[in-house]
Short mmCIF file of C-alpha atoms in Angstrom, two decimals:
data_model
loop_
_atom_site.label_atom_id
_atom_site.label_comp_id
_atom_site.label_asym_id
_atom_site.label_seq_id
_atom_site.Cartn_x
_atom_site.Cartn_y
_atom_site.Cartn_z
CA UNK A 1 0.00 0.00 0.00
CA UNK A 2 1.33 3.49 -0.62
CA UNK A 3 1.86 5.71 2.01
CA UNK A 4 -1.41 7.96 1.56
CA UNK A 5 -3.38 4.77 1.79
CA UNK A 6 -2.12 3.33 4.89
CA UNK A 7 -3.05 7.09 6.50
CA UNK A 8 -6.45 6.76 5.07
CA UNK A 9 -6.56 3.24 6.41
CA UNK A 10 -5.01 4.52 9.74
CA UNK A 11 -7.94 7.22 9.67
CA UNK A 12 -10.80 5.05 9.85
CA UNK A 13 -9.30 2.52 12.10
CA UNK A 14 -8.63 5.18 14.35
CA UNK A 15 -11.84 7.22 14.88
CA UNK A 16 -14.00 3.99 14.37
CA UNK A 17 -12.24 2.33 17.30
CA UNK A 18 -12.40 5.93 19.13
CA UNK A 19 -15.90 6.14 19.01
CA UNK A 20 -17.13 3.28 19.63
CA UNK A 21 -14.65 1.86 22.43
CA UNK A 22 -16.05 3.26 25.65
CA UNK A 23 -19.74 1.39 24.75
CA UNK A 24 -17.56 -1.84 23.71
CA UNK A 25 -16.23 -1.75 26.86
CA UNK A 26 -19.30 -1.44 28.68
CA UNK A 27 -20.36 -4.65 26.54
CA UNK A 28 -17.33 -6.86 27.14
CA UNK A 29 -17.61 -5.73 30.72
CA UNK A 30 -21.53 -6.78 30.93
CA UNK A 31 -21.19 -9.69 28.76
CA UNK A 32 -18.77 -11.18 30.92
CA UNK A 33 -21.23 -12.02 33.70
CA UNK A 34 -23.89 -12.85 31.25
CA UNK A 35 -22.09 -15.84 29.62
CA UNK A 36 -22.44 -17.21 33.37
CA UNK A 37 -25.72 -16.16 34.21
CA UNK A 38 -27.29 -19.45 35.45
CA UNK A 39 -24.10 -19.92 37.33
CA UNK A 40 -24.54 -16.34 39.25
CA UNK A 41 -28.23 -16.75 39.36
CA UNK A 42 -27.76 -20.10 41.55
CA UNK A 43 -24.50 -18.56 43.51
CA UNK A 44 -26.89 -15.53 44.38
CA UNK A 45 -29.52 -17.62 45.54
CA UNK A 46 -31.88 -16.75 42.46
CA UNK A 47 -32.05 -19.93 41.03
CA UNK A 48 -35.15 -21.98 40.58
CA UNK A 49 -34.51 -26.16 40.76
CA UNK A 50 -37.41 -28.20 40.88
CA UNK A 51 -37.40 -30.95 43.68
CA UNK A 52 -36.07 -34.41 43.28
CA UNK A 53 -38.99 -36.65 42.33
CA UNK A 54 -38.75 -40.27 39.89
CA UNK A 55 -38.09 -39.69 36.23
CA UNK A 56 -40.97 -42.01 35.79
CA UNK A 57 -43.20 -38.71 37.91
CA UNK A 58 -46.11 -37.69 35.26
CA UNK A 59 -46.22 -34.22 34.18
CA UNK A 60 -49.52 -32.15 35.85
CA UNK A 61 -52.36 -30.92 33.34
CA UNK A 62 -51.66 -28.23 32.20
CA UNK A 63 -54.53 -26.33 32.63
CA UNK A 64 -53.56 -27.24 36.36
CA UNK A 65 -50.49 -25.40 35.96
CA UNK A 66 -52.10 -22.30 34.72
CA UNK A 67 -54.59 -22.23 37.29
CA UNK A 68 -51.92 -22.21 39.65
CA UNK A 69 -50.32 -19.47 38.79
CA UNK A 70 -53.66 -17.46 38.13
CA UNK A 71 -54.48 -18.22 41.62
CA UNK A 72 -51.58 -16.10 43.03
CA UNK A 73 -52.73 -13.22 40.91
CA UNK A 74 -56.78 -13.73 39.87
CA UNK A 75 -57.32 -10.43 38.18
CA UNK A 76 -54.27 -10.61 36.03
CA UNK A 77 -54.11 -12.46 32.40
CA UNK A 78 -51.55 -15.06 31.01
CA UNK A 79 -49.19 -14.05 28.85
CA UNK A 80 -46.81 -16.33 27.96
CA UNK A 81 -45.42 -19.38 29.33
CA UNK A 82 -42.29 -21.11 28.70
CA UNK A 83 -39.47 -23.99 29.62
CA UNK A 84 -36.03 -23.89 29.64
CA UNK A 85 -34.67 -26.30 27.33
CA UNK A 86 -32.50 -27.83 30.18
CA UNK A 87 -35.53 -27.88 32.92
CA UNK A 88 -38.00 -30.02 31.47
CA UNK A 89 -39.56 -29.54 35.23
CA UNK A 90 -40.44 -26.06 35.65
CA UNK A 91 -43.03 -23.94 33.58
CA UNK A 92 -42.44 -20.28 33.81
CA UNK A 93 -45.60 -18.68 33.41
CA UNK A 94 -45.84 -14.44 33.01
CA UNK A 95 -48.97 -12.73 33.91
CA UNK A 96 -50.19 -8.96 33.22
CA UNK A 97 -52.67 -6.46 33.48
CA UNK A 98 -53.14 -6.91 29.43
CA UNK A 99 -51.01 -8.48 26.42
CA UNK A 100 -47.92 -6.01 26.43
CA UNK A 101 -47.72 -4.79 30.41
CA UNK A 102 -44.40 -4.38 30.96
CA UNK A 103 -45.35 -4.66 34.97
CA UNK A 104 -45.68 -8.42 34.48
CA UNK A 105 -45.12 -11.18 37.20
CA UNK A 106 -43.25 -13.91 36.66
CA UNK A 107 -43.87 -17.85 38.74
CA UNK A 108 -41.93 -20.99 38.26
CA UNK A 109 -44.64 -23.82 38.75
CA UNK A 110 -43.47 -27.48 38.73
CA UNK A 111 -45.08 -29.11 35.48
CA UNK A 112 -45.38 -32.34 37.82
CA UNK A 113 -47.21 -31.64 40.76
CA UNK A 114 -48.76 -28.08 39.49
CA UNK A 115 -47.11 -26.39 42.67
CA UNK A 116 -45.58 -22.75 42.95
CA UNK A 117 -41.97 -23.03 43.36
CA UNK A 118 -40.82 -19.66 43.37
CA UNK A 119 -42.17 -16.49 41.78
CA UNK A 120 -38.47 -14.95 40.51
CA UNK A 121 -37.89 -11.31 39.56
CA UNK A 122 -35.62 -10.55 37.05
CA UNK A 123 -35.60 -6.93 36.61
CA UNK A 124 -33.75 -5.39 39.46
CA UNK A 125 -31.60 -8.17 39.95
CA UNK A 126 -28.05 -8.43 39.29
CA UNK A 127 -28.24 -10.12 36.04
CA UNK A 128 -30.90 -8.18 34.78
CA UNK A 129 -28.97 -4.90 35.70
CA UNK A 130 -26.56 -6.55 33.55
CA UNK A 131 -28.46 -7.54 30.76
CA UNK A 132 -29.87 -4.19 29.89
CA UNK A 133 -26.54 -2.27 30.01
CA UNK A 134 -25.83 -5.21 27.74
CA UNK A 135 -29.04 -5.05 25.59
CA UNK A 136 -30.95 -1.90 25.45
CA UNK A 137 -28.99 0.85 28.19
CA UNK A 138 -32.36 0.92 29.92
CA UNK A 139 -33.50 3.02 26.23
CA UNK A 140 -35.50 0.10 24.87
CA UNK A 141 -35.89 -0.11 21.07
CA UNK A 142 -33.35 3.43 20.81
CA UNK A 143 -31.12 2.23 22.73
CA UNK A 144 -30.81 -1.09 20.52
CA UNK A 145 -30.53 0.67 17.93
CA UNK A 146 -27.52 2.92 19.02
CA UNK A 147 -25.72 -0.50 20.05
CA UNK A 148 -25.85 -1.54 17.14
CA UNK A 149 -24.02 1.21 15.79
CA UNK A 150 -21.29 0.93 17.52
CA UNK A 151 -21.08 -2.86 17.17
CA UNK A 152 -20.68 -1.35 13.12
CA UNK A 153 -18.25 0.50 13.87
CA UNK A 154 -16.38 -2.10 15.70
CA UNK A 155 -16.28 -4.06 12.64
CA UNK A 156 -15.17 -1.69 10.71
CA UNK A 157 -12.59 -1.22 13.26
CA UNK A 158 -11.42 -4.69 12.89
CA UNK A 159 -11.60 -4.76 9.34
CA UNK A 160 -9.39 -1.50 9.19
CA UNK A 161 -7.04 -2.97 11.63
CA UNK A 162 -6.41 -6.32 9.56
CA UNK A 163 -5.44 -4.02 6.62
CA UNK A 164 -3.01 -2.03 8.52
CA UNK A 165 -1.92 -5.25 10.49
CA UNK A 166 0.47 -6.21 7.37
CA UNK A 167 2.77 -3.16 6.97
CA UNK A 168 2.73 -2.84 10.61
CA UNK A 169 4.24 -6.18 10.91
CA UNK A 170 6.47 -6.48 7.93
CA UNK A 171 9.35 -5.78 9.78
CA UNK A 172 8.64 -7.26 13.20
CA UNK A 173 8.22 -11.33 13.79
CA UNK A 174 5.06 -12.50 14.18
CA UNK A 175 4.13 -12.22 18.25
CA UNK A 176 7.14 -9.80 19.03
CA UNK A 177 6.58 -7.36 21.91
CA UNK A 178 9.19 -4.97 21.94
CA UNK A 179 9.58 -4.32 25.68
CA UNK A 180 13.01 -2.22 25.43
CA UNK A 181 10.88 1.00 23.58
CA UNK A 182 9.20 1.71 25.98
CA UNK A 183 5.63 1.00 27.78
CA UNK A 184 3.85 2.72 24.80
CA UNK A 185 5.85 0.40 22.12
CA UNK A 186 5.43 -2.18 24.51
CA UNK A 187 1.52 -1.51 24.85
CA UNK A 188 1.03 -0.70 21.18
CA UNK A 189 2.34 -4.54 19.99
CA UNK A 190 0.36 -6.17 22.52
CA UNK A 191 -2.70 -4.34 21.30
CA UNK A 192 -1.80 -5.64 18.22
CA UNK A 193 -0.78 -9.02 19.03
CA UNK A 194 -4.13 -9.75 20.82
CA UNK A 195 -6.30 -8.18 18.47
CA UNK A 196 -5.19 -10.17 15.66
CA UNK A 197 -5.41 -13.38 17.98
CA UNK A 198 -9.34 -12.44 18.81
CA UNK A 199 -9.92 -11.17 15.11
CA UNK A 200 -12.58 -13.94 14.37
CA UNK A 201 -14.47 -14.43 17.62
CA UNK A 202 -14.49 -10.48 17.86
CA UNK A 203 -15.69 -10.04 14.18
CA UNK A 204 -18.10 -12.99 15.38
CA UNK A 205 -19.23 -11.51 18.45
CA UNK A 206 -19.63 -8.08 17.31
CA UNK A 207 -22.00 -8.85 13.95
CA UNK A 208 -24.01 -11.27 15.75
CA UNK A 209 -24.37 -8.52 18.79
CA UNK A 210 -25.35 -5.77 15.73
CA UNK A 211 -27.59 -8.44 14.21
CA UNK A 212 -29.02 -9.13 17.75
CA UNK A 213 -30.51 -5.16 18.27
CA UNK A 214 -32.40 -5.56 15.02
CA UNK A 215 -34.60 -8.03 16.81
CA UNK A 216 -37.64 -6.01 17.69
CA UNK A 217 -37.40 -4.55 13.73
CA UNK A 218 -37.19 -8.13 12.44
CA UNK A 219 -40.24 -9.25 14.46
CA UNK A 220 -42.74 -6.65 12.99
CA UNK A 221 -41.64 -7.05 9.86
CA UNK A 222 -42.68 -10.66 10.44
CA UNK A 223 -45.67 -9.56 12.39
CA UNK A 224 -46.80 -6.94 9.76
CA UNK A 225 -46.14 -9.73 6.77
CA UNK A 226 -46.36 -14.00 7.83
CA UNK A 227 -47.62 -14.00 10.54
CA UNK A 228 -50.46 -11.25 8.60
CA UNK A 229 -50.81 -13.88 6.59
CA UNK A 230 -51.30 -17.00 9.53
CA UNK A 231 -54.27 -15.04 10.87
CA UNK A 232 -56.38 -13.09 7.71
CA UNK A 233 -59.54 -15.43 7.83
CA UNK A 234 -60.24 -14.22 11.92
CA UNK A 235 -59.91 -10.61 10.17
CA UNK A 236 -63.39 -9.26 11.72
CA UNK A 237 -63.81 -11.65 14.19
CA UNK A 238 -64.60 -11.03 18.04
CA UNK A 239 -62.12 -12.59 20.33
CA UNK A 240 -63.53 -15.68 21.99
CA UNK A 241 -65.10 -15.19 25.25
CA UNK A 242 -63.50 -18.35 26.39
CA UNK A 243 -60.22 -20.11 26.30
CA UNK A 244 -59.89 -23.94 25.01
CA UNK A 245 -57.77 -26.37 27.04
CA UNK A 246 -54.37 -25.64 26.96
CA UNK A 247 -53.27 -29.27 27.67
CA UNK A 248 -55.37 -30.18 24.54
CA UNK A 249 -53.85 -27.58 22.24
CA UNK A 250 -50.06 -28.10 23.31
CA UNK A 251 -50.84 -32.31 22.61
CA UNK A 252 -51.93 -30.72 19.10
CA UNK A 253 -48.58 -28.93 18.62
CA UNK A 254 -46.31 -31.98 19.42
CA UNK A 255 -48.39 -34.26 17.43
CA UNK A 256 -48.47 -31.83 14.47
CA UNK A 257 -44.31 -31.36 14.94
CA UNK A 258 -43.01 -34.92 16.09
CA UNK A 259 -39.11 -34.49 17.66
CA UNK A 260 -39.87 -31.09 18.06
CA UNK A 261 -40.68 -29.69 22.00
CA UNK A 262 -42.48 -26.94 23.34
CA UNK A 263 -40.37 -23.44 23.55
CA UNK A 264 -42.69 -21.35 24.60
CA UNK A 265 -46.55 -20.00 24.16
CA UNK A 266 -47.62 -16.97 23.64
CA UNK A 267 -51.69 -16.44 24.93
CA UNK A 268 -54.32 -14.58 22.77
CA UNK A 269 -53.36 -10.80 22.36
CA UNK A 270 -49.87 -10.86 22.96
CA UNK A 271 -47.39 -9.76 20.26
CA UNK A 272 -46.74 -13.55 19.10
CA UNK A 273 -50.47 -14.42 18.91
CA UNK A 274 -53.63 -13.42 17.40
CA UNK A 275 -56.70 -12.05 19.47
CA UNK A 276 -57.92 -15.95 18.21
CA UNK A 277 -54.95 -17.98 18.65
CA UNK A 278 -52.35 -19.60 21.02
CA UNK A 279 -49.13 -19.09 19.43
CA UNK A 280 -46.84 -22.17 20.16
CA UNK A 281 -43.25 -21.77 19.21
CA UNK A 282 -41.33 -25.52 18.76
CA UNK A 283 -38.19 -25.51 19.04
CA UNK A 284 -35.40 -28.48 18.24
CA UNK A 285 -33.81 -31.10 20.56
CA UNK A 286 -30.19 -30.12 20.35
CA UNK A 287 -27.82 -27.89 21.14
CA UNK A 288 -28.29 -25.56 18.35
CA UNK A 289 -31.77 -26.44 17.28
CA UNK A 290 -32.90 -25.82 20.47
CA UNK A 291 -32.36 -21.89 19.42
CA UNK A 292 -34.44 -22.58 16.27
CA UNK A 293 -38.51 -22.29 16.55
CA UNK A 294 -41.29 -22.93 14.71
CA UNK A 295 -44.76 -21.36 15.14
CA UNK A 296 -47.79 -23.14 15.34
CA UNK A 297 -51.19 -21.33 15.26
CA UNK A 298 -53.93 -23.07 17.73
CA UNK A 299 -57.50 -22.20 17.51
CA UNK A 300 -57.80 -20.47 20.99
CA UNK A 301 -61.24 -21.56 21.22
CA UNK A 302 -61.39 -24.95 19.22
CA UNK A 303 -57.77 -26.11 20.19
CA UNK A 304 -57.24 -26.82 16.45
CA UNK A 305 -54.17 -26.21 14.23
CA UNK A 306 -55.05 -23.58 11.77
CA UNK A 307 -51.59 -22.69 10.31
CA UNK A 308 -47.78 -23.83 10.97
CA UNK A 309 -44.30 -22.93 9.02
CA UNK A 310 -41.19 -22.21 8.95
CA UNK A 311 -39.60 -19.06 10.27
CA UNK A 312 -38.24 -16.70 7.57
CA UNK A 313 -34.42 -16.88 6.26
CA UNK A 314 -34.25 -13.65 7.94
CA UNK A 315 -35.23 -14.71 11.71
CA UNK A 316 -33.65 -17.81 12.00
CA UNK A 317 -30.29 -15.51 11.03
CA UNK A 318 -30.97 -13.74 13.96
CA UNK A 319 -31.96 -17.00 16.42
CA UNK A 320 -28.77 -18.45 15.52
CA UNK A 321 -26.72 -15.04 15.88
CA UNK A 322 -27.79 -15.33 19.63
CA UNK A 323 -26.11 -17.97 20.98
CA UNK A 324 -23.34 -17.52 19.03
CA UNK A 325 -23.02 -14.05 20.70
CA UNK A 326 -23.10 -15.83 23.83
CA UNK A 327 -21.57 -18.77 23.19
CA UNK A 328 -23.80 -20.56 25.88
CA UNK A 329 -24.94 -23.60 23.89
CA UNK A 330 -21.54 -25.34 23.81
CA UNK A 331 -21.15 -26.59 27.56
CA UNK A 332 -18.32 -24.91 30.22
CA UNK A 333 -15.14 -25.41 27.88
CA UNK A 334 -17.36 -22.89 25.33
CA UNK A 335 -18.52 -20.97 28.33
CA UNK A 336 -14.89 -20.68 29.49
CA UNK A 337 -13.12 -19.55 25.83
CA UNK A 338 -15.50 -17.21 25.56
CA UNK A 339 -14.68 -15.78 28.89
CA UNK A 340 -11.21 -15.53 28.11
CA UNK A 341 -12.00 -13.72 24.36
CA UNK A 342 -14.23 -11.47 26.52
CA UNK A 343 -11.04 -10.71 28.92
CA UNK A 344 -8.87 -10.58 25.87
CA UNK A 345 -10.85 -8.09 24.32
CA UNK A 346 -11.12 -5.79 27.29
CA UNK A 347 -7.62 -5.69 27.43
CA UNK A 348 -7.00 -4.85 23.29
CA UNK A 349 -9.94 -2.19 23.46
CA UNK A 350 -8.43 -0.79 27.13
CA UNK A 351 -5.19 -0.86 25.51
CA UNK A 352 -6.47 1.06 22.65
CA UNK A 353 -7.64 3.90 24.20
CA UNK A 354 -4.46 3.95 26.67
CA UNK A 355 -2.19 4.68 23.66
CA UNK A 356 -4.50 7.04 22.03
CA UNK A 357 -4.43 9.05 25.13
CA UNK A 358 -0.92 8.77 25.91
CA UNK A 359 -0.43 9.60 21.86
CA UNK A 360 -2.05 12.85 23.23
CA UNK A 361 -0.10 13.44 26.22
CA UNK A 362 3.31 13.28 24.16
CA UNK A 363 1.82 15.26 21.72
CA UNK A 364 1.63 18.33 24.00
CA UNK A 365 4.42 17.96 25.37
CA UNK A 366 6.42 17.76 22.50
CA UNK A 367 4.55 21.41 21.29
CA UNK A 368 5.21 22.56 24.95
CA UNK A 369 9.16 21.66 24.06
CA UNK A 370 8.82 24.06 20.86
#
């Protein structure tokens, strides 16, 4: 490269790493804890574990389990209700005021004897402090948005720095940190010797992160378009008065999706459903797949299937983007490299900002010299 192109390059490496490396901080910071958030959860005392019974136990009726949780909170409506894909035992039901209330409550009810086990709060907590730094900055759809700017100009960063990477290094051996210069020389080839060893799971990380705050975009679009489509002949239709069996309607999803298991439902209203229909995500029985869902439309009144496909190109991108941001579906040796990426990172975007400051501070003092 000539010399005016490396300064060009050396331009937009510089100001896209400037800008956007106090907010990557804040996400390597927040994502740390996040990558172990079952393991804080249970070391805080927040986790949920349903008691030992017989693997042989039979799971309640549902419509048990619902009235369960209604019980604690009669004048409220079910919204959604869900399992973990690890904790086949416990059904985590979310009640509101109406389909979208924010204010919701959230109780863990074991799916084999239909009892309360715990009714968990998530906002306020320590994790969920840390998830909406991570997520949103407490700015909701805005503040997604903004995120995901910066994860942009992260890879931009890291694509600028792999062009520069080459001249840099054409006179240096590969890994050299050139202690005798100095701690700035000494800073500046560490910088670059661990960004170009966390190039790919930072390039991963930070497009699946910017792919991640186009979620809520992604979902209308599928709201305003299939899922449009899923519900057109209830166009005009009152809501019905009253709900079908839920235990009916779920045996209609699994039957209508065999090796497939329940994700999650979302109840009449809500912003997965129809005024007229359960919406019953399935989701796979692997690692992976387990991150993949498929909707199924149930008659709320009737219990019957009236539509199921396949989610667009578009969100399963974005399902599989998430735990790859994560990197919480490959067991504790994935849980642990990520960690040490995470801490890697920290250190080349800390790093970063060290020698642009300290570029500064030797700048004026080398015009307080003239």
């Amino acid at each position: 490269m000539t010399p005016i192109t490396v300064r060009r390059w050396a331009w937009i490496h510089k100001w896209s790493s400037l800008v956007c490396t106090v907010f990557m901080l804040l996400l390597c910071l927040t994502g740390l804890p996040l990558i172990y958030h079952h393991e804080i959860d249970h070391l805080l005392g927040n986790g949920i574990e349903a008691p030992q019974m017989s693997p042989a136990t039979p799971k309640a009726d549902l419509d048990r389990v619902i009235a369960a949780g209604k019980a604690l909170y009669p004048g409220k409506m079910m919204m959604y209700m869900s399992q973990e894909a690890d904790e086949p035992n416990i059904w985590n039901l979310t009640l509101g005021d109406h389909p979208t209330d924010e204010g919701y409550k959230s109780i863990a009810v074991d799916a084999r004897t239909a009892e309360v086990l715990a009714q968990p709060s998530f906002e306020g907590s320590f994790i969920g402090v840390m998830f909406h730094l991570h997520v949103d900055l407490y700015a909701g759809l805005w503040g997604k948005l903004f995120l995901g700017l910066m994860g942009l100009l992260l890879v931009i960063a890291i694509i600028s720095g792999v062009v520069l990477y080459a001249p840099f290094m054409r006179k240096l051996d590969f890994g050299e940190v050139r202690r005798e210069r100095g701690p700035r020389v000494k800073w500046l080839d560490l910088h670059n010797l661990l960004g170009i060893v966390t190039l790919t799971w930072a390039l991963v990380v930070g497009a699946t992160g910017m792919i991640n705050t186009w979620a809520d975009l992604l979902l209308k679009y599928w709201q305003f378009t299939e899922m449009a489509e899923m519900i057109a002949p209830y166009k005009g239709q009152s809501p019905p008065a009253v709900l079908g069996s839920m235990e009916k309607s779920l045996a209609n999803a699994v039957a209508a999706e065999p090796g497939m298991k329940i994700g999650f439902v979302a109840f009449p209203g809500t912003p997965f459903a129809s005024p007229h229909h359960y919406g019953v995500f399935m989701r796979g029985d692997t690692a992976l797949t387990s991150r993949l869902y498929k909707p199924v439309l149930i008659d709320a009144q009737t219990t019957a299937i009236t539509d199921r496909r396949a989610l667009p190109w578009y969100l399963t991108v974005l399902l599989i983007s998430q735990p790859l941001h994560f990197g919480d579906y490959g067991g504790g040796w994935m849980q642990l490299l990520w960690a040490l990426l995470d801490v890697a990172t920290i250190i080349v975007l800390g790093s970063g900002l060290y020698l642009w400051l300290k570029r500064g501070v030797n700048a004026k003092a080398a015009g307080a010299a003239l």
